[in-house]
Amino acid sequence: MTRLPECFRYFPAWVDAPDQLFAELVDGLDWEQKDITIAGRTTPTPRLTCWMGDAAYTYSGVRNEPRPLPPVLARLQDRISAESGAAYNSCLANLYRDGSDSIGYHSDNERELGDRPTIASVSLGSRRTFHVKQAASGQRWAFELGEGDLLIMAGDSQSGYRHSVPKTVRPVGPRLNLTFRQFFA
Ligand SMILES: O=C(O)CCC(=O)C(=O)O
Ligand SMILES: [Fe+2]
């Protein structure tokens, strides 16, 4: 695979004791399966989610009410701020229960995230393939994220690229992803 574009920075196995954090969050977060509406069609989100932050967050017709970050994630958020030199005030957690859970190609480009947001993504549990596609060229990258990896997406990562975690028929265990974001209400 060619090297990822510079606006994506990858830190393998960055989280301490990732299995413990994974177990704690699978049990402890308030997971929901929301309905999303895209192009007039309403379907259940193909994964579980939990939004934590000071403001409500609306995407694909889903409204997420504000909810505080648990202390373990507030500490992780501070460490990621120090590593990435960016501030965050919210976190979206996704739980991919098995290979039939997924997230389609998208950019995290909601107006409330501002121009050129820095988004920090932590992946726990089983590895799943993460795809990046450059909008202008169609060039694609694919790599595995899980087991405590950190991916910082900054600069043009949202304006110039899309990303996804596709479904897989490979037998895979659950994977939990956290994306820390700075949200301007
Ligand atoms: O699970 C992942 O690695 C990506 C999640 C994601 O792109 C998102 O929540 O916006
Ligand atoms: Fe995303």
mmCIF file of C-alpha atoms and ligand atoms in Angstrom:
data_model
loop_
_atom_site.group_PDB
_atom_site.id
_atom_site.type_symbol
_atom_site.label_atom_id
_atom_site.label_comp_id
_atom_site.label_asym_id
_atom_site.label_seq_id
_atom_site.Cartn_x
_atom_site.Cartn_y
_atom_site.Cartn_z
ATOM 1 C CA MET A 1 0.000 0.000 0.000
ATOM 2 C CA THR A 2 1.245 3.506 -0.747
ATOM 3 C CA ARG A 3 1.770 5.708 2.263
ATOM 4 C CA LEU A 4 -1.282 7.477 3.603
ATOM 5 C CA PRO A 5 -1.583 11.180 2.722
ATOM 6 C CA GLU A 6 0.043 13.459 5.284
ATOM 7 C CA CYS A 7 -3.265 14.696 6.704
ATOM 8 C CA PHE A 8 -3.715 11.163 8.186
ATOM 9 C CA ARG A 9 -1.300 10.311 10.998
ATOM 10 C CA TYR A 10 -1.259 6.722 12.268
ATOM 11 C CA PHE A 11 -0.025 5.710 15.751
ATOM 12 C CA PRO A 12 -0.170 1.898 16.106
ATOM 13 C CA ALA A 13 -1.045 0.404 19.523
ATOM 14 C CA TRP A 14 -1.185 3.865 21.090
ATOM 15 C CA VAL A 15 -3.687 3.131 23.919
ATOM 16 C CA ASP A 16 -2.468 1.560 27.183
ATOM 17 C CA ALA A 17 -4.374 -1.579 28.242
ATOM 18 C CA PRO A 18 -6.718 -1.418 25.222
ATOM 19 C CA ASP A 19 -8.554 -4.662 26.079
ATOM 20 C CA GLN A 20 -9.514 -3.369 29.494
ATOM 21 C CA LEU A 21 -10.782 -0.073 28.047
ATOM 22 C CA PHE A 22 -12.693 -1.975 25.354
ATOM 23 C CA ALA A 23 -14.475 -4.156 27.940
ATOM 24 C CA GLU A 24 -15.243 -1.183 30.155
ATOM 25 C CA LEU A 25 -16.801 0.820 27.309
ATOM 26 C CA VAL A 26 -18.769 -2.073 25.781
ATOM 27 C CA ASP A 27 -20.404 -2.592 29.185
ATOM 28 C CA GLY A 28 -20.507 0.992 30.392
ATOM 29 C CA LEU A 29 -21.616 3.219 27.509
ATOM 30 C CA ASP A 30 -25.262 3.864 26.783
ATOM 31 C CA TRP A 31 -25.392 2.255 23.310
ATOM 32 C CA GLU A 32 -28.246 3.000 20.956
ATOM 33 C CA GLN A 33 -29.256 1.865 17.490
ATOM 34 C CA LYS A 34 -30.761 4.910 15.806
ATOM 35 C CA ASP A 35 -32.706 5.148 12.565
ATOM 36 C CA ILE A 36 -30.972 7.196 9.882
ATOM 37 C CA THR A 37 -32.661 8.878 6.939
ATOM 38 C CA ILE A 38 -30.610 9.254 3.771
ATOM 39 C CA ALA A 39 -32.225 10.331 0.504
ATOM 40 C CA GLY A 40 -35.694 9.869 2.020
ATOM 41 C CA ARG A 41 -35.065 6.258 3.127
ATOM 42 C CA THR A 42 -35.099 5.400 6.824
ATOM 43 C CA THR A 43 -33.130 2.377 8.052
ATOM 44 C CA PRO A 44 -31.547 1.353 11.366
ATOM 45 C CA THR A 45 -27.895 2.399 11.642
ATOM 46 C CA PRO A 46 -25.791 -0.737 10.911
ATOM 47 C CA ARG A 47 -23.873 -0.383 14.210
ATOM 48 C CA LEU A 48 -24.487 0.877 17.744
ATOM 49 C CA THR A 49 -23.570 4.451 18.659
ATOM 50 C CA CYS A 50 -23.158 6.667 21.696
ATOM 51 C CA TRP A 51 -22.653 10.427 21.404
ATOM 52 C CA MET A 52 -20.960 12.237 24.283
ATOM 53 C CA GLY A 53 -20.488 15.988 24.391
ATOM 54 C CA ASP A 54 -21.820 19.307 25.656
ATOM 55 C CA ALA A 55 -23.972 20.006 22.598
ATOM 56 C CA ALA A 56 -26.597 18.029 20.698
ATOM 57 C CA TYR A 57 -25.294 16.581 17.410
ATOM 58 C CA THR A 58 -27.468 15.992 14.347
ATOM 59 C CA TYR A 59 -26.355 14.018 11.256
ATOM 60 C CA SER A 60 -28.258 12.036 8.609
ATOM 61 C CA GLY A 61 -31.496 13.135 10.303
ATOM 62 C CA VAL A 62 -30.448 11.689 13.687
ATOM 63 C CA ARG A 63 -30.499 13.936 16.701
ATOM 64 C CA ASN A 64 -28.130 12.992 19.543
ATOM 65 C CA GLU A 65 -28.781 14.662 22.898
ATOM 66 C CA PRO A 66 -25.851 16.016 24.943
ATOM 67 C CA ARG A 67 -24.310 13.575 27.419
ATOM 68 C CA PRO A 68 -21.177 13.914 29.589
ATOM 69 C CA LEU A 69 -17.917 12.162 28.769
ATOM 70 C CA PRO A 70 -17.139 9.501 31.418
ATOM 71 C CA PRO A 71 -13.907 10.202 33.378
ATOM 72 C CA VAL A 72 -11.943 7.448 31.599
ATOM 73 C CA LEU A 73 -12.689 9.085 28.228
ATOM 74 C CA ALA A 74 -12.045 12.615 29.533
ATOM 75 C CA ARG A 75 -8.537 11.426 30.507
ATOM 76 C CA LEU A 76 -8.014 9.778 27.111
ATOM 77 C CA GLN A 77 -9.226 12.956 25.379
ATOM 78 C CA ASP A 78 -6.618 15.026 27.297
ATOM 79 C CA ARG A 79 -3.827 12.637 26.278
ATOM 80 C CA ILE A 80 -4.913 12.768 22.633
ATOM 81 C CA SER A 81 -5.009 16.586 22.753
ATOM 82 C CA ALA A 82 -1.417 16.581 23.981
ATOM 83 C CA GLU A 83 -0.368 14.118 21.240
ATOM 84 C CA SER A 84 -2.162 15.898 18.403
ATOM 85 C CA GLY A 85 -1.977 19.542 19.503
ATOM 86 C CA ALA A 86 -5.720 19.953 18.938
ATOM 87 C CA ALA A 87 -8.661 20.478 21.304
ATOM 88 C CA TYR A 88 -11.740 18.245 21.496
ATOM 89 C CA ASN A 89 -15.035 18.656 23.312
ATOM 90 C CA SER A 90 -17.022 15.642 22.193
ATOM 91 C CA CYS A 91 -16.789 12.000 21.263
ATOM 92 C CA LEU A 92 -18.838 9.728 19.028
ATOM 93 C CA ALA A 93 -18.497 6.029 19.865
ATOM 94 C CA ASN A 94 -19.361 3.316 17.321
ATOM 95 C CA LEU A 95 -19.702 -0.378 18.141
ATOM 96 C CA TYR A 96 -19.394 -2.787 15.204
ATOM 97 C CA ARG A 97 -20.826 -5.966 16.715
ATOM 98 C CA ASP A 98 -19.706 -8.239 13.852
ATOM 99 C CA GLY A 99 -18.824 -8.145 10.153
ATOM 100 C CA SER A 100 -22.325 -7.098 9.133
ATOM 101 C CA ASP A 101 -21.962 -3.795 11.014
ATOM 102 C CA SER A 102 -20.335 -1.021 9.005
ATOM 103 C CA ILE A 103 -20.102 2.660 8.153
ATOM 104 C CA GLY A 104 -20.388 3.790 4.530
ATOM 105 C CA TYR A 105 -18.084 6.237 2.755
ATOM 106 C CA HIS A 106 -18.493 9.727 4.224
ATOM 107 C CA SER A 107 -16.591 12.811 5.346
ATOM 108 C CA ASP A 108 -17.057 14.295 8.780
ATOM 109 C CA ASN A 109 -17.737 17.718 7.354
ATOM 110 C CA GLU A 110 -20.754 18.970 9.309
ATOM 111 C CA ARG A 111 -20.762 22.737 9.623
ATOM 112 C CA GLU A 112 -20.468 22.527 13.453
ATOM 113 C CA LEU A 113 -17.036 20.891 13.100
ATOM 114 C CA GLY A 114 -15.665 24.003 11.354
ATOM 115 C CA ASP A 115 -13.254 24.141 8.409
ATOM 116 C CA ARG A 116 -10.488 21.545 8.264
ATOM 117 C CA PRO A 117 -11.355 19.840 11.589
ATOM 118 C CA THR A 118 -8.880 17.622 13.428
ATOM 119 C CA ILE A 119 -10.637 14.366 14.337
ATOM 120 C CA ALA A 120 -8.879 11.784 16.496
ATOM 121 C CA SER A 121 -9.992 8.186 16.041
ATOM 122 C CA VAL A 122 -9.200 5.410 18.542
ATOM 123 C CA SER A 123 -9.971 1.799 17.602
ATOM 124 C CA LEU A 124 -10.365 -0.954 20.211
ATOM 125 C CA GLY A 125 -11.203 -4.625 19.952
ATOM 126 C CA SER A 126 -10.916 -6.566 16.712
ATOM 127 C CA ARG A 127 -9.188 -5.089 13.684
ATOM 128 C CA ARG A 128 -11.384 -4.030 10.780
ATOM 129 C CA THR A 129 -10.409 -2.656 7.393
ATOM 130 C CA PHE A 130 -10.582 1.139 7.175
ATOM 131 C CA HIS A 131 -10.782 2.645 3.681
ATOM 132 C CA VAL A 132 -9.720 6.122 2.634
ATOM 133 C CA LYS A 133 -10.575 7.482 -0.803
ATOM 134 C CA GLN A 134 -9.347 10.724 -2.306
ATOM 135 C CA ALA A 135 -12.279 12.597 -3.852
ATOM 136 C CA ALA A 136 -10.334 14.270 -6.671
ATOM 137 C CA SER A 137 -8.333 11.260 -7.907
ATOM 138 C CA GLY A 138 -10.375 8.269 -6.716
ATOM 139 C CA GLN A 139 -7.148 6.841 -5.227
ATOM 140 C CA ARG A 140 -7.845 4.472 -2.338
ATOM 141 C CA TRP A 141 -5.974 3.246 0.698
ATOM 142 C CA ALA A 142 -6.964 0.341 2.951
ATOM 143 C CA PHE A 143 -5.487 -0.602 6.289
ATOM 144 C CA GLU A 144 -6.498 -2.360 9.484
ATOM 145 C CA LEU A 145 -7.513 -0.439 12.622
ATOM 146 C CA GLY A 146 -8.146 -1.984 16.060
ATOM 147 C CA GLU A 147 -6.383 -3.060 19.265
ATOM 148 C CA GLY A 148 -5.647 0.470 20.521
ATOM 149 C CA ASP A 149 -4.550 2.183 17.294
ATOM 150 C CA LEU A 150 -4.840 5.971 17.038
ATOM 151 C CA LEU A 151 -5.502 7.752 13.741
ATOM 152 C CA ILE A 152 -5.416 11.551 13.628
ATOM 153 C CA MET A 153 -7.290 13.010 10.664
ATOM 154 C CA ALA A 154 -6.427 16.682 10.135
ATOM 155 C CA GLY A 155 -5.994 19.283 7.379
ATOM 156 C CA ASP A 156 -7.719 18.193 4.153
ATOM 157 C CA SER A 157 -8.676 14.759 5.497
ATOM 158 C CA GLN A 158 -12.413 15.599 5.480
ATOM 159 C CA SER A 159 -12.613 18.143 2.635
ATOM 160 C CA GLY A 160 -10.518 16.080 0.201
ATOM 161 C CA TYR A 161 -11.174 12.467 1.233
ATOM 162 C CA ARG A 162 -13.906 10.089 2.372
ATOM 163 C CA HIS A 163 -13.545 7.107 4.697
ATOM 164 C CA SER A 164 -15.480 3.924 5.523
ATOM 165 C CA VAL A 165 -15.446 0.635 7.405
ATOM 166 C CA PRO A 166 -17.101 -1.839 5.000
ATOM 167 C CA LYS A 167 -18.999 -4.981 5.927
ATOM 168 C CA THR A 168 -16.995 -8.187 5.794
ATOM 169 C CA VAL A 169 -17.855 -11.890 5.529
ATOM 170 C CA ARG A 170 -14.621 -12.709 7.345
ATOM 171 C CA PRO A 171 -15.421 -13.892 10.886
ATOM 172 C CA VAL A 172 -14.523 -10.890 13.067
ATOM 173 C CA GLY A 173 -15.083 -10.048 16.702
ATOM 174 C CA PRO A 174 -16.557 -6.751 17.895
ATOM 175 C CA ARG A 175 -14.696 -3.500 17.275
ATOM 176 C CA LEU A 176 -15.246 -0.216 19.081
ATOM 177 C CA ASN A 177 -14.220 3.128 17.578
ATOM 178 C CA LEU A 178 -14.089 6.499 19.340
ATOM 179 C CA THR A 179 -13.848 9.737 17.339
ATOM 180 C CA PHE A 180 -12.961 12.810 19.362
ATOM 181 C CA ARG A 181 -14.116 16.016 17.722
ATOM 182 C CA GLN A 182 -14.210 19.757 18.416
ATOM 183 C CA PHE A 183 -17.771 20.796 18.026
ATOM 184 C CA PHE A 184 -18.780 24.455 17.703
ATOM 185 C CA ALA A 185 -22.432 24.690 18.797
HETATM 186 O O1 LIG B 1 -14.954 3.165 12.911
HETATM 187 C C1 LIG B 1 -14.167 3.908 12.331
HETATM 188 O O2 LIG B 1 -12.972 3.668 12.226
HETATM 189 C C2 LIG B 1 -14.681 5.169 11.670
HETATM 190 C C3 LIG B 1 -15.854 5.842 12.338
HETATM 191 C C4 LIG B 1 -16.229 7.091 11.618
HETATM 192 O O3 LIG B 1 -15.764 7.344 10.542
HETATM 193 C C5 LIG B 1 -17.161 8.059 12.207
HETATM 194 O O4 LIG B 1 -17.743 7.812 13.262
HETATM 195 O O5 LIG B 1 -17.330 9.130 11.612
HETATM 196 FE FE FE B 2 -16.059 9.388 10.017
#
